[in-house]
Tab-separated table of C-alpha atoms and ligand atoms in Angstrom:
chain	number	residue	atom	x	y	z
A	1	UNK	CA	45.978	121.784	70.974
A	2	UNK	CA	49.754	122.969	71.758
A	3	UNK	CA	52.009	121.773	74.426
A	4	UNK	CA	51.355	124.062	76.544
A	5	UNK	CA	47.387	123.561	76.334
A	6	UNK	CA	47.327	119.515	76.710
A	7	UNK	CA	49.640	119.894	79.827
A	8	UNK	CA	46.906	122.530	81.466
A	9	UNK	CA	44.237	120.457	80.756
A	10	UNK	CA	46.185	117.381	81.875
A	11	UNK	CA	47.063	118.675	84.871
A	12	UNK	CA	43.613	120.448	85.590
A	13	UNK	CA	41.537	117.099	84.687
A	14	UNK	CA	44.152	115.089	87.163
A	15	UNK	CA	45.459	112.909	84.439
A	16	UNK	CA	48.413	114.255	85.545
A	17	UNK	CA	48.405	114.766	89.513
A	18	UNK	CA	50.568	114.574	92.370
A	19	UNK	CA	52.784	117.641	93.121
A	20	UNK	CA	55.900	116.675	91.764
A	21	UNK	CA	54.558	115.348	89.005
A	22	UNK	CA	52.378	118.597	88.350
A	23	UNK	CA	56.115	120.543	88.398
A	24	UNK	CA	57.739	118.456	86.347
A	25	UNK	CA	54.815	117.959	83.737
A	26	UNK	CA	54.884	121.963	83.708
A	27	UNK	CA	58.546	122.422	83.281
A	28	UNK	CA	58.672	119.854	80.478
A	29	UNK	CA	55.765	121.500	78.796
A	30	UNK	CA	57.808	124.798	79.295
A	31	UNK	CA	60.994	123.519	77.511
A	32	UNK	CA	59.028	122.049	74.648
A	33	UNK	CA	57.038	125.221	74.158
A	34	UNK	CA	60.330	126.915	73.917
A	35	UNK	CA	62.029	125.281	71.186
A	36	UNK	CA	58.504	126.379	69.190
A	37	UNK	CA	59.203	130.039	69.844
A	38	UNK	CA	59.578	131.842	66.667
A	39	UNK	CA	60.940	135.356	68.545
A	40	UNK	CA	64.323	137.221	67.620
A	41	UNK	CA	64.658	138.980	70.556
A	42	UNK	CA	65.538	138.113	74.442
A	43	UNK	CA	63.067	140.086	75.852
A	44	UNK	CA	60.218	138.535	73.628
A	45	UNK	CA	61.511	135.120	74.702
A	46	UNK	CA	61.241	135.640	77.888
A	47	UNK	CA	57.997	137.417	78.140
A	48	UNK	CA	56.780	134.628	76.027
A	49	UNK	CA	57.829	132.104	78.541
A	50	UNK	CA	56.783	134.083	81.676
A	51	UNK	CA	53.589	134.074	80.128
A	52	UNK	CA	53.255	130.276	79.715
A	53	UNK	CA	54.521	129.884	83.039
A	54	UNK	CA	51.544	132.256	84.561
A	55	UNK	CA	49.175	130.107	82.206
A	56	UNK	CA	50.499	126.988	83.367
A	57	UNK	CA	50.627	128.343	87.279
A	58	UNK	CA	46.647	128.648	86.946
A	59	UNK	CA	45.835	124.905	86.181
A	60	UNK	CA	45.463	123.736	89.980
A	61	UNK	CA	46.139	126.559	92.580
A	62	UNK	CA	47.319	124.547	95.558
A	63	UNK	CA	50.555	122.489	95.253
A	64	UNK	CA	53.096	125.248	95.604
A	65	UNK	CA	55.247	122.849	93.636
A	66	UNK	CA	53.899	123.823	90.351
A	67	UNK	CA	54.988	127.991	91.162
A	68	UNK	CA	58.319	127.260	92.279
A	69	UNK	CA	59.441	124.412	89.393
A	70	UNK	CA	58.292	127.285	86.878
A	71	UNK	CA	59.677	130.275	88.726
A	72	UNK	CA	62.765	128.682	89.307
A	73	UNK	CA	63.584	127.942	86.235
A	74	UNK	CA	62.688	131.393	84.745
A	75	UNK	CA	64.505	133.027	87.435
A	76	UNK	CA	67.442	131.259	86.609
A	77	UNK	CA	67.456	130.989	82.622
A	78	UNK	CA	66.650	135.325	83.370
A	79	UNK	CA	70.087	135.620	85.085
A	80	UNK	CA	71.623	133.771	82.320
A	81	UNK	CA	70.377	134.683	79.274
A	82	UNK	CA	71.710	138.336	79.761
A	83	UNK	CA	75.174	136.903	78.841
A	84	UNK	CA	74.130	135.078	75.636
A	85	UNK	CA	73.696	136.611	72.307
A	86	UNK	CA	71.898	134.521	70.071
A	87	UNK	CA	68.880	132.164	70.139
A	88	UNK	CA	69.726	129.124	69.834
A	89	UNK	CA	72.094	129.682	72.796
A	90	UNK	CA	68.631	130.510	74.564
A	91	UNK	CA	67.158	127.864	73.738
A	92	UNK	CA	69.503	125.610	74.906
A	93	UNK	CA	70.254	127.238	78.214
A	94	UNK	CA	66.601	126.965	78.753
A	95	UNK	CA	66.516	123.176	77.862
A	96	UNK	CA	69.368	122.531	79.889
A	97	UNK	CA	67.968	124.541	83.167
A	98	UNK	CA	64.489	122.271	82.619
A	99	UNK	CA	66.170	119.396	82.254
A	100	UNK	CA	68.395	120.044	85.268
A	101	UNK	CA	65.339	120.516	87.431
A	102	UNK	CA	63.758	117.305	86.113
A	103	UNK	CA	66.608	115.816	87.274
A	104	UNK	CA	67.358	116.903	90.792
A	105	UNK	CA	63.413	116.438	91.785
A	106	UNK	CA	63.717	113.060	90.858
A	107	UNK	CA	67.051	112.487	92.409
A	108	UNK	CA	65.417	114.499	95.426
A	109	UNK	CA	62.572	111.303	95.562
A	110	UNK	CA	65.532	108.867	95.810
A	111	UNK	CA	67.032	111.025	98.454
A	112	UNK	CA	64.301	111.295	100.733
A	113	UNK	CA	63.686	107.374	100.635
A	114	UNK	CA	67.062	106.850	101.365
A	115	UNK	CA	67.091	109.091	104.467
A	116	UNK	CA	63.559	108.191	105.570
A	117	UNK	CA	63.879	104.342	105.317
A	118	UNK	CA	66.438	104.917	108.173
A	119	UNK	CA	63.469	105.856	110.669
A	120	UNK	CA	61.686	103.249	109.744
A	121	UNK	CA	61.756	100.045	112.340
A	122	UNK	CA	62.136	96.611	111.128
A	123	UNK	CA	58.359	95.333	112.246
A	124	UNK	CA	56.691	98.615	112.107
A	125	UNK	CA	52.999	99.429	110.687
A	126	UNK	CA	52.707	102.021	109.077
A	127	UNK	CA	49.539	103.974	107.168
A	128	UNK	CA	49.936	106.341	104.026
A	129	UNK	CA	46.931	108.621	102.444
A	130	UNK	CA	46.805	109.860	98.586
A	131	UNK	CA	49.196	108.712	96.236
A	132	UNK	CA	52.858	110.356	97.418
A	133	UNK	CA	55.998	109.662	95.323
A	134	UNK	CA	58.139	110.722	98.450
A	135	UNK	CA	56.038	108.919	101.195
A	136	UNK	CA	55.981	105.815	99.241
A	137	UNK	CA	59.643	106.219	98.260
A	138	UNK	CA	60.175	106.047	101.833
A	139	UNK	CA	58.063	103.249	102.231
A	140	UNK	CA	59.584	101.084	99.399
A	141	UNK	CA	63.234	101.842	100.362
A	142	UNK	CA	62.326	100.265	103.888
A	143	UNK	CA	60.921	97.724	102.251
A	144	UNK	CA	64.121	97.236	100.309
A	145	UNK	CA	66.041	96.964	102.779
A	146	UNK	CA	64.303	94.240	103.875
A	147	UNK	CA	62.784	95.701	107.227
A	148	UNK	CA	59.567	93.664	107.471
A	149	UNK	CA	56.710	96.343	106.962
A	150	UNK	CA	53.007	96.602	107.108
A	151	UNK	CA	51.412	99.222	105.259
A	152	UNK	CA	47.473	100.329	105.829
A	153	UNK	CA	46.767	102.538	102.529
A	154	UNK	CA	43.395	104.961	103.200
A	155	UNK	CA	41.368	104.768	99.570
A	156	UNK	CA	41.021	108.140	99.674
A	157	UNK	CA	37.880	109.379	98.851
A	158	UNK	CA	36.915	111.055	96.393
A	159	UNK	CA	39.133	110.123	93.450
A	160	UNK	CA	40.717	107.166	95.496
A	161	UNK	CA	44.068	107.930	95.004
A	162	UNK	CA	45.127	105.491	97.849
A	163	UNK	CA	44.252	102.245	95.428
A	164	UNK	CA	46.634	103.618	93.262
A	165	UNK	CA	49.366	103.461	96.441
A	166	UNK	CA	48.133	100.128	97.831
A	167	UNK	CA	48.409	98.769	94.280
A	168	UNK	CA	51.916	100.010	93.576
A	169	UNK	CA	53.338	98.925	97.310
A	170	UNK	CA	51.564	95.505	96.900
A	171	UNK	CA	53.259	95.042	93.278
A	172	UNK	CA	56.503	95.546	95.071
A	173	UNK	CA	55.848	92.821	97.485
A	174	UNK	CA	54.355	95.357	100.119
A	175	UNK	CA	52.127	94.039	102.807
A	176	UNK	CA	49.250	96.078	102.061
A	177	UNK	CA	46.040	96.665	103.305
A	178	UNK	CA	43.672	98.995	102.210
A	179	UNK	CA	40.499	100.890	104.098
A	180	UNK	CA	37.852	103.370	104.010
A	181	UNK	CA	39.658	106.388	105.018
A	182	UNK	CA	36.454	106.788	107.715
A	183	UNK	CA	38.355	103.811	109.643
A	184	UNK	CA	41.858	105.415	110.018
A	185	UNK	CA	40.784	106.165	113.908
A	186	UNK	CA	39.579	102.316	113.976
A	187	UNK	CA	43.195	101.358	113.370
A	188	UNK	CA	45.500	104.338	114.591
A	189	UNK	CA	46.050	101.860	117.637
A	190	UNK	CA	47.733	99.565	115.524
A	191	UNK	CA	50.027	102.142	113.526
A	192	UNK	CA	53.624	102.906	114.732
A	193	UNK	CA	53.864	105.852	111.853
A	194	UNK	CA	51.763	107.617	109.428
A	195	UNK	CA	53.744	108.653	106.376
A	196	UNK	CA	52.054	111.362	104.115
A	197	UNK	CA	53.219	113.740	101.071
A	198	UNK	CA	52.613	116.874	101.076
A	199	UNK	CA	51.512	119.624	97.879
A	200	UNK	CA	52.832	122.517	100.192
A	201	UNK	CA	54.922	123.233	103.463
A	202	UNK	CA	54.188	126.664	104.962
A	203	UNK	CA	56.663	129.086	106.871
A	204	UNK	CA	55.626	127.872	110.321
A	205	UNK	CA	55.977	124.187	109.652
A	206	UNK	CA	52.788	123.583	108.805
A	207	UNK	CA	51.522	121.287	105.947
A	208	UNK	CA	48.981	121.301	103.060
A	209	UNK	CA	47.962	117.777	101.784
A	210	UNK	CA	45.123	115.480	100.280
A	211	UNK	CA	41.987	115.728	102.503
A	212	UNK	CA	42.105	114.150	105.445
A	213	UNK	CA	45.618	114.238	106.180
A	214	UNK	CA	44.787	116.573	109.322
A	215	UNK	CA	42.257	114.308	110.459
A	216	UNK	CA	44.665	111.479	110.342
A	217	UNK	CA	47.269	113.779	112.056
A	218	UNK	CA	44.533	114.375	114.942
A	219	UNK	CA	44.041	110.228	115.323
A	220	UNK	CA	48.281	109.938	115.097
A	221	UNK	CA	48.365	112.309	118.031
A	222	UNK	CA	45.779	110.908	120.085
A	223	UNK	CA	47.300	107.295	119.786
A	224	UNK	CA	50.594	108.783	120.049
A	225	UNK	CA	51.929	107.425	116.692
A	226	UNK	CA	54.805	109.297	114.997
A	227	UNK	CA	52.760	111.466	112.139
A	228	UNK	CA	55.802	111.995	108.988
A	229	UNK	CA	55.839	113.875	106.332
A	230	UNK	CA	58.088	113.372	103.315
A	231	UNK	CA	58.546	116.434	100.817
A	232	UNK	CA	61.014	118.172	98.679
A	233	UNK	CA	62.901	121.366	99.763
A	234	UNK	CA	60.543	123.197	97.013
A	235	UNK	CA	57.522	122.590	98.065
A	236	UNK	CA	58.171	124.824	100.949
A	237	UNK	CA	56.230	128.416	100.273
A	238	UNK	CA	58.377	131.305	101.654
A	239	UNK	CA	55.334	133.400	100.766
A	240	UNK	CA	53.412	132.154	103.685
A	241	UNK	CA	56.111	133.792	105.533
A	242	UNK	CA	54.548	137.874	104.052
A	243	UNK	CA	51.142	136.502	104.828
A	244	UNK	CA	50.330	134.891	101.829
A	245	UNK	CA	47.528	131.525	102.036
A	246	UNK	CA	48.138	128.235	100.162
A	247	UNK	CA	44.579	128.779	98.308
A	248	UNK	CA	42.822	125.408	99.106
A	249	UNK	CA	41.399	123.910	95.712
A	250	UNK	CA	37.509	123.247	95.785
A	251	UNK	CA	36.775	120.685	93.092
A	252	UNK	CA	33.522	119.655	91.222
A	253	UNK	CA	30.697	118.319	93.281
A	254	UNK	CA	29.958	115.773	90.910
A	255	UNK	CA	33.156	113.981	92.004
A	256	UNK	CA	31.555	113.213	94.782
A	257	UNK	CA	27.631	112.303	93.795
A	258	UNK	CA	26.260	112.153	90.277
A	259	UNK	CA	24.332	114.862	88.520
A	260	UNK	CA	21.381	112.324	88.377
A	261	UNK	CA	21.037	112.131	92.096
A	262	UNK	CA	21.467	116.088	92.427
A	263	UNK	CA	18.896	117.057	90.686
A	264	UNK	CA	16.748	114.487	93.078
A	265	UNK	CA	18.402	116.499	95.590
A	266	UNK	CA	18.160	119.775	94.723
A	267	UNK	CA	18.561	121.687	98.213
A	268	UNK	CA	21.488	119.730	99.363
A	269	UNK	CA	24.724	122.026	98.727
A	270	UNK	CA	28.034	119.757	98.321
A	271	UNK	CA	31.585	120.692	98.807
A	272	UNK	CA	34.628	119.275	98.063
A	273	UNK	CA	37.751	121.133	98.906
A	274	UNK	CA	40.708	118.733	97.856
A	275	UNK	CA	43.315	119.725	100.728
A	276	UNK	CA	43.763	120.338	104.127
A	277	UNK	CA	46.105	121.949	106.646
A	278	UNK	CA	47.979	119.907	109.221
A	279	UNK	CA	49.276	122.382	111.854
A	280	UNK	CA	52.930	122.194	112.862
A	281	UNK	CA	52.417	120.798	116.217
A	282	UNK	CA	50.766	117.390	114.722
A	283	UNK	CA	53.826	117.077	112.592
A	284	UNK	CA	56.842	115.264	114.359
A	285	UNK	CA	59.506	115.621	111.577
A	286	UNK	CA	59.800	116.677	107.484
A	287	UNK	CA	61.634	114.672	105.688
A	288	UNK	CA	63.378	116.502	102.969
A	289	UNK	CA	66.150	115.386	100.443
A	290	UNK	CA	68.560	117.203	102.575
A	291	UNK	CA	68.043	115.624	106.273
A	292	UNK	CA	65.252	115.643	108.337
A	293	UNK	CA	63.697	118.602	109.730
A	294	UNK	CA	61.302	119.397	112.684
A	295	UNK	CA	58.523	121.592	110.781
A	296	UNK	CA	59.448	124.706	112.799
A	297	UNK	CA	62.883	124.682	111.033
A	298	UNK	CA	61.659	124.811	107.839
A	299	UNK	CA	62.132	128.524	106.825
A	300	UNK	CA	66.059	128.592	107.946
A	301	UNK	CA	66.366	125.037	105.489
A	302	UNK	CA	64.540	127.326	102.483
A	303	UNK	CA	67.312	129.882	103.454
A	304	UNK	CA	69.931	128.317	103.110
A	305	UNK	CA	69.149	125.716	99.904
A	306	UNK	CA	67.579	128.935	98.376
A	307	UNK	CA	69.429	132.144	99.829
A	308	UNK	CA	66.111	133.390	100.786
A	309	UNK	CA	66.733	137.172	101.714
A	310	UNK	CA	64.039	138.055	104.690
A	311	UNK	CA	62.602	141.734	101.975
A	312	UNK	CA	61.309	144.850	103.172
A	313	UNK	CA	57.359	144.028	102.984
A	314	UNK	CA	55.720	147.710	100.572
A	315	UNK	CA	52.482	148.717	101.256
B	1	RUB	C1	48.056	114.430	95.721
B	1	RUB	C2	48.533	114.575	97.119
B	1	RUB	C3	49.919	114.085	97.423
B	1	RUB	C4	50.900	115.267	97.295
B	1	RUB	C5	52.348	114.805	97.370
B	1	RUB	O1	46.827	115.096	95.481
B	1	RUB	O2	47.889	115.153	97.974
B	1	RUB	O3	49.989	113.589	98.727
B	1	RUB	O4	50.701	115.904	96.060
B	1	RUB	O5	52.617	113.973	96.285
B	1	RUB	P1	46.181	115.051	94.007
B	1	RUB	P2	54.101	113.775	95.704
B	1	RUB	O6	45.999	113.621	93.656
B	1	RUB	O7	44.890	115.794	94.154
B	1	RUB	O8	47.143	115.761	93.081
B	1	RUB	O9	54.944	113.284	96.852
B	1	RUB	O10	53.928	112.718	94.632
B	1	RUB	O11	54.573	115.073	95.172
């Protein structure tokens, strides 16, 4: 199995999961594919490498993360290579463009913690869902700063993601507690501010995350506790903007009964779609590694971090 293969699989089978680490995984698997490339020409380099990308793109469809890490740096090593004559000087302005990415989306982690700790009160609760790098670097950086936290991390059904969160917060010296995510509505009384991640941000301000996250938006709302989300500047889709749907990723049945108790239960259908949509009116800010946004501002952000050009939409 090649590079390029293992990361697909690792990615598809959730071995590797999370949105930023789904980009990143790609765009590493992209730079090591490319140093295997036995091509002499540009153009067969490239293609090569747009191919891969498209390959890796199809592994899990909704985390608009994973399009934009591999787009972006395609786009870019495209505008560049035209100036360079020989291969290895492809290679390496490919390497260097992955690595640079790797780089700023972890710097753009840090970032984010360091501007979202800010609006975090010293005595606040606060509840996470999934397993977020950005919502719990907010949460730790807080933490660091030695505002005294409490933390109620939702399990997550059905892969339980949120043990993985409670764990990591609690190692940390986090006061954590952990609950069925059926009981989120049970405590929303108690919670000052959710803090969630999110896999995609749409052109209107709305945002795709782990199932459930609109659910716990709806409780945040109705208890009037401040509902946050914490995301990097590419996870926004200017797509949305022309129409385009985040296409929600429906996931095996059996991760949520057995096969064994299926076939007892032969007429009952089961579905598990993994994400959900939180509309931009449940959403009281974004916090990117640029500032903090309300969610209807998010296009002019993408516009200017990304010169996004408004294009004449063909029929
Ligand atoms: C993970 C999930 C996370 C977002 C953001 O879902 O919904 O909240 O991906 O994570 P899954 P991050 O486990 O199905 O991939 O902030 O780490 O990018």
């Amino acid at each position: 199995m090649n590079v390029l293969e293992k990361t697909f699989n690792d990615i598809r089978q959730m071995k590797i999961r999370g949105a930023g680490r789904i980009a990143r995984a790609a765009v590493k698997a992209l730079e090591e594919y490319s140093l295997t490339l036995n091509v002499s020409s540009r153009e067969e380099f490239t293609k090569s490498l747009e191919n891969a990308g498209e390959y890796l793109k199809s592994s899990r469809p909704t985390a608009v993360s994973l399009p934009n890490a591999i787009n972006y740096v395609i786009s870019n090593f495209k505008r560049e290579v035209l100036m360079l004559e020989n291969r290895n000087t492809w290679i390496e302005t490919f390497r260097r463009l992955c690595e640079d990415f790797i780089e700023k989306s972890i710097n753009a982690i840090e970032k984010i913690g360091v501007i979202g700790a800010k609006r975090i009160r010293d005595g606040d609760v606060l509840l996470t869902h999934c397993n977020s790098e950005a919502a719990l670097s907010v949460i730790l950086s807080a933490h660091r700063l030695n505002k005294n936290i409490k933390v109620y991390c939702t399990e997550t059904r059905p892969k339980f993601q949120g043990l993985i969160s409670a764990s990591m917060l609690s190692k940390n010296g986090v006061d954590v507690t952990l609950i069925v995510d059926s009981a989120v509505r049970y405590f929303m009384n108690k919670v000052d501010q959710v803090i969630v991640g999110a896999d995609a941000i749409t052109a209107n301000g709305a945002i795709v995350n782990k199932i459930g996250t609109s659910l716990i938006a709806l409780a945040a709302k109705e208890a009037r506790s401040r509902f946050m989300v914490a995301a990097e500047s590419y996870k926004i889709s200017p797509q949305t903007f022309y129409g385009d749907l985040i296409i929600i990723e429906e996931r095996s049945k059996y991760e949520i009964v057995s096969k064994d108790w299926l076939s007892r239960n032969k007429n009952v259908r089961v579905s598990n779609p993994a994400f959900d949509i939180t509309p931009a009116e449940y959403i009281d800010a974004i916090i990117t590694e640029v500032g903090i946004f309300p969610p209807q501002g998010i296009l002019i952000l993408y516009k200017e971090m990304y010169g996004f050009q408004f294009k004449d939409v063909q029929g």
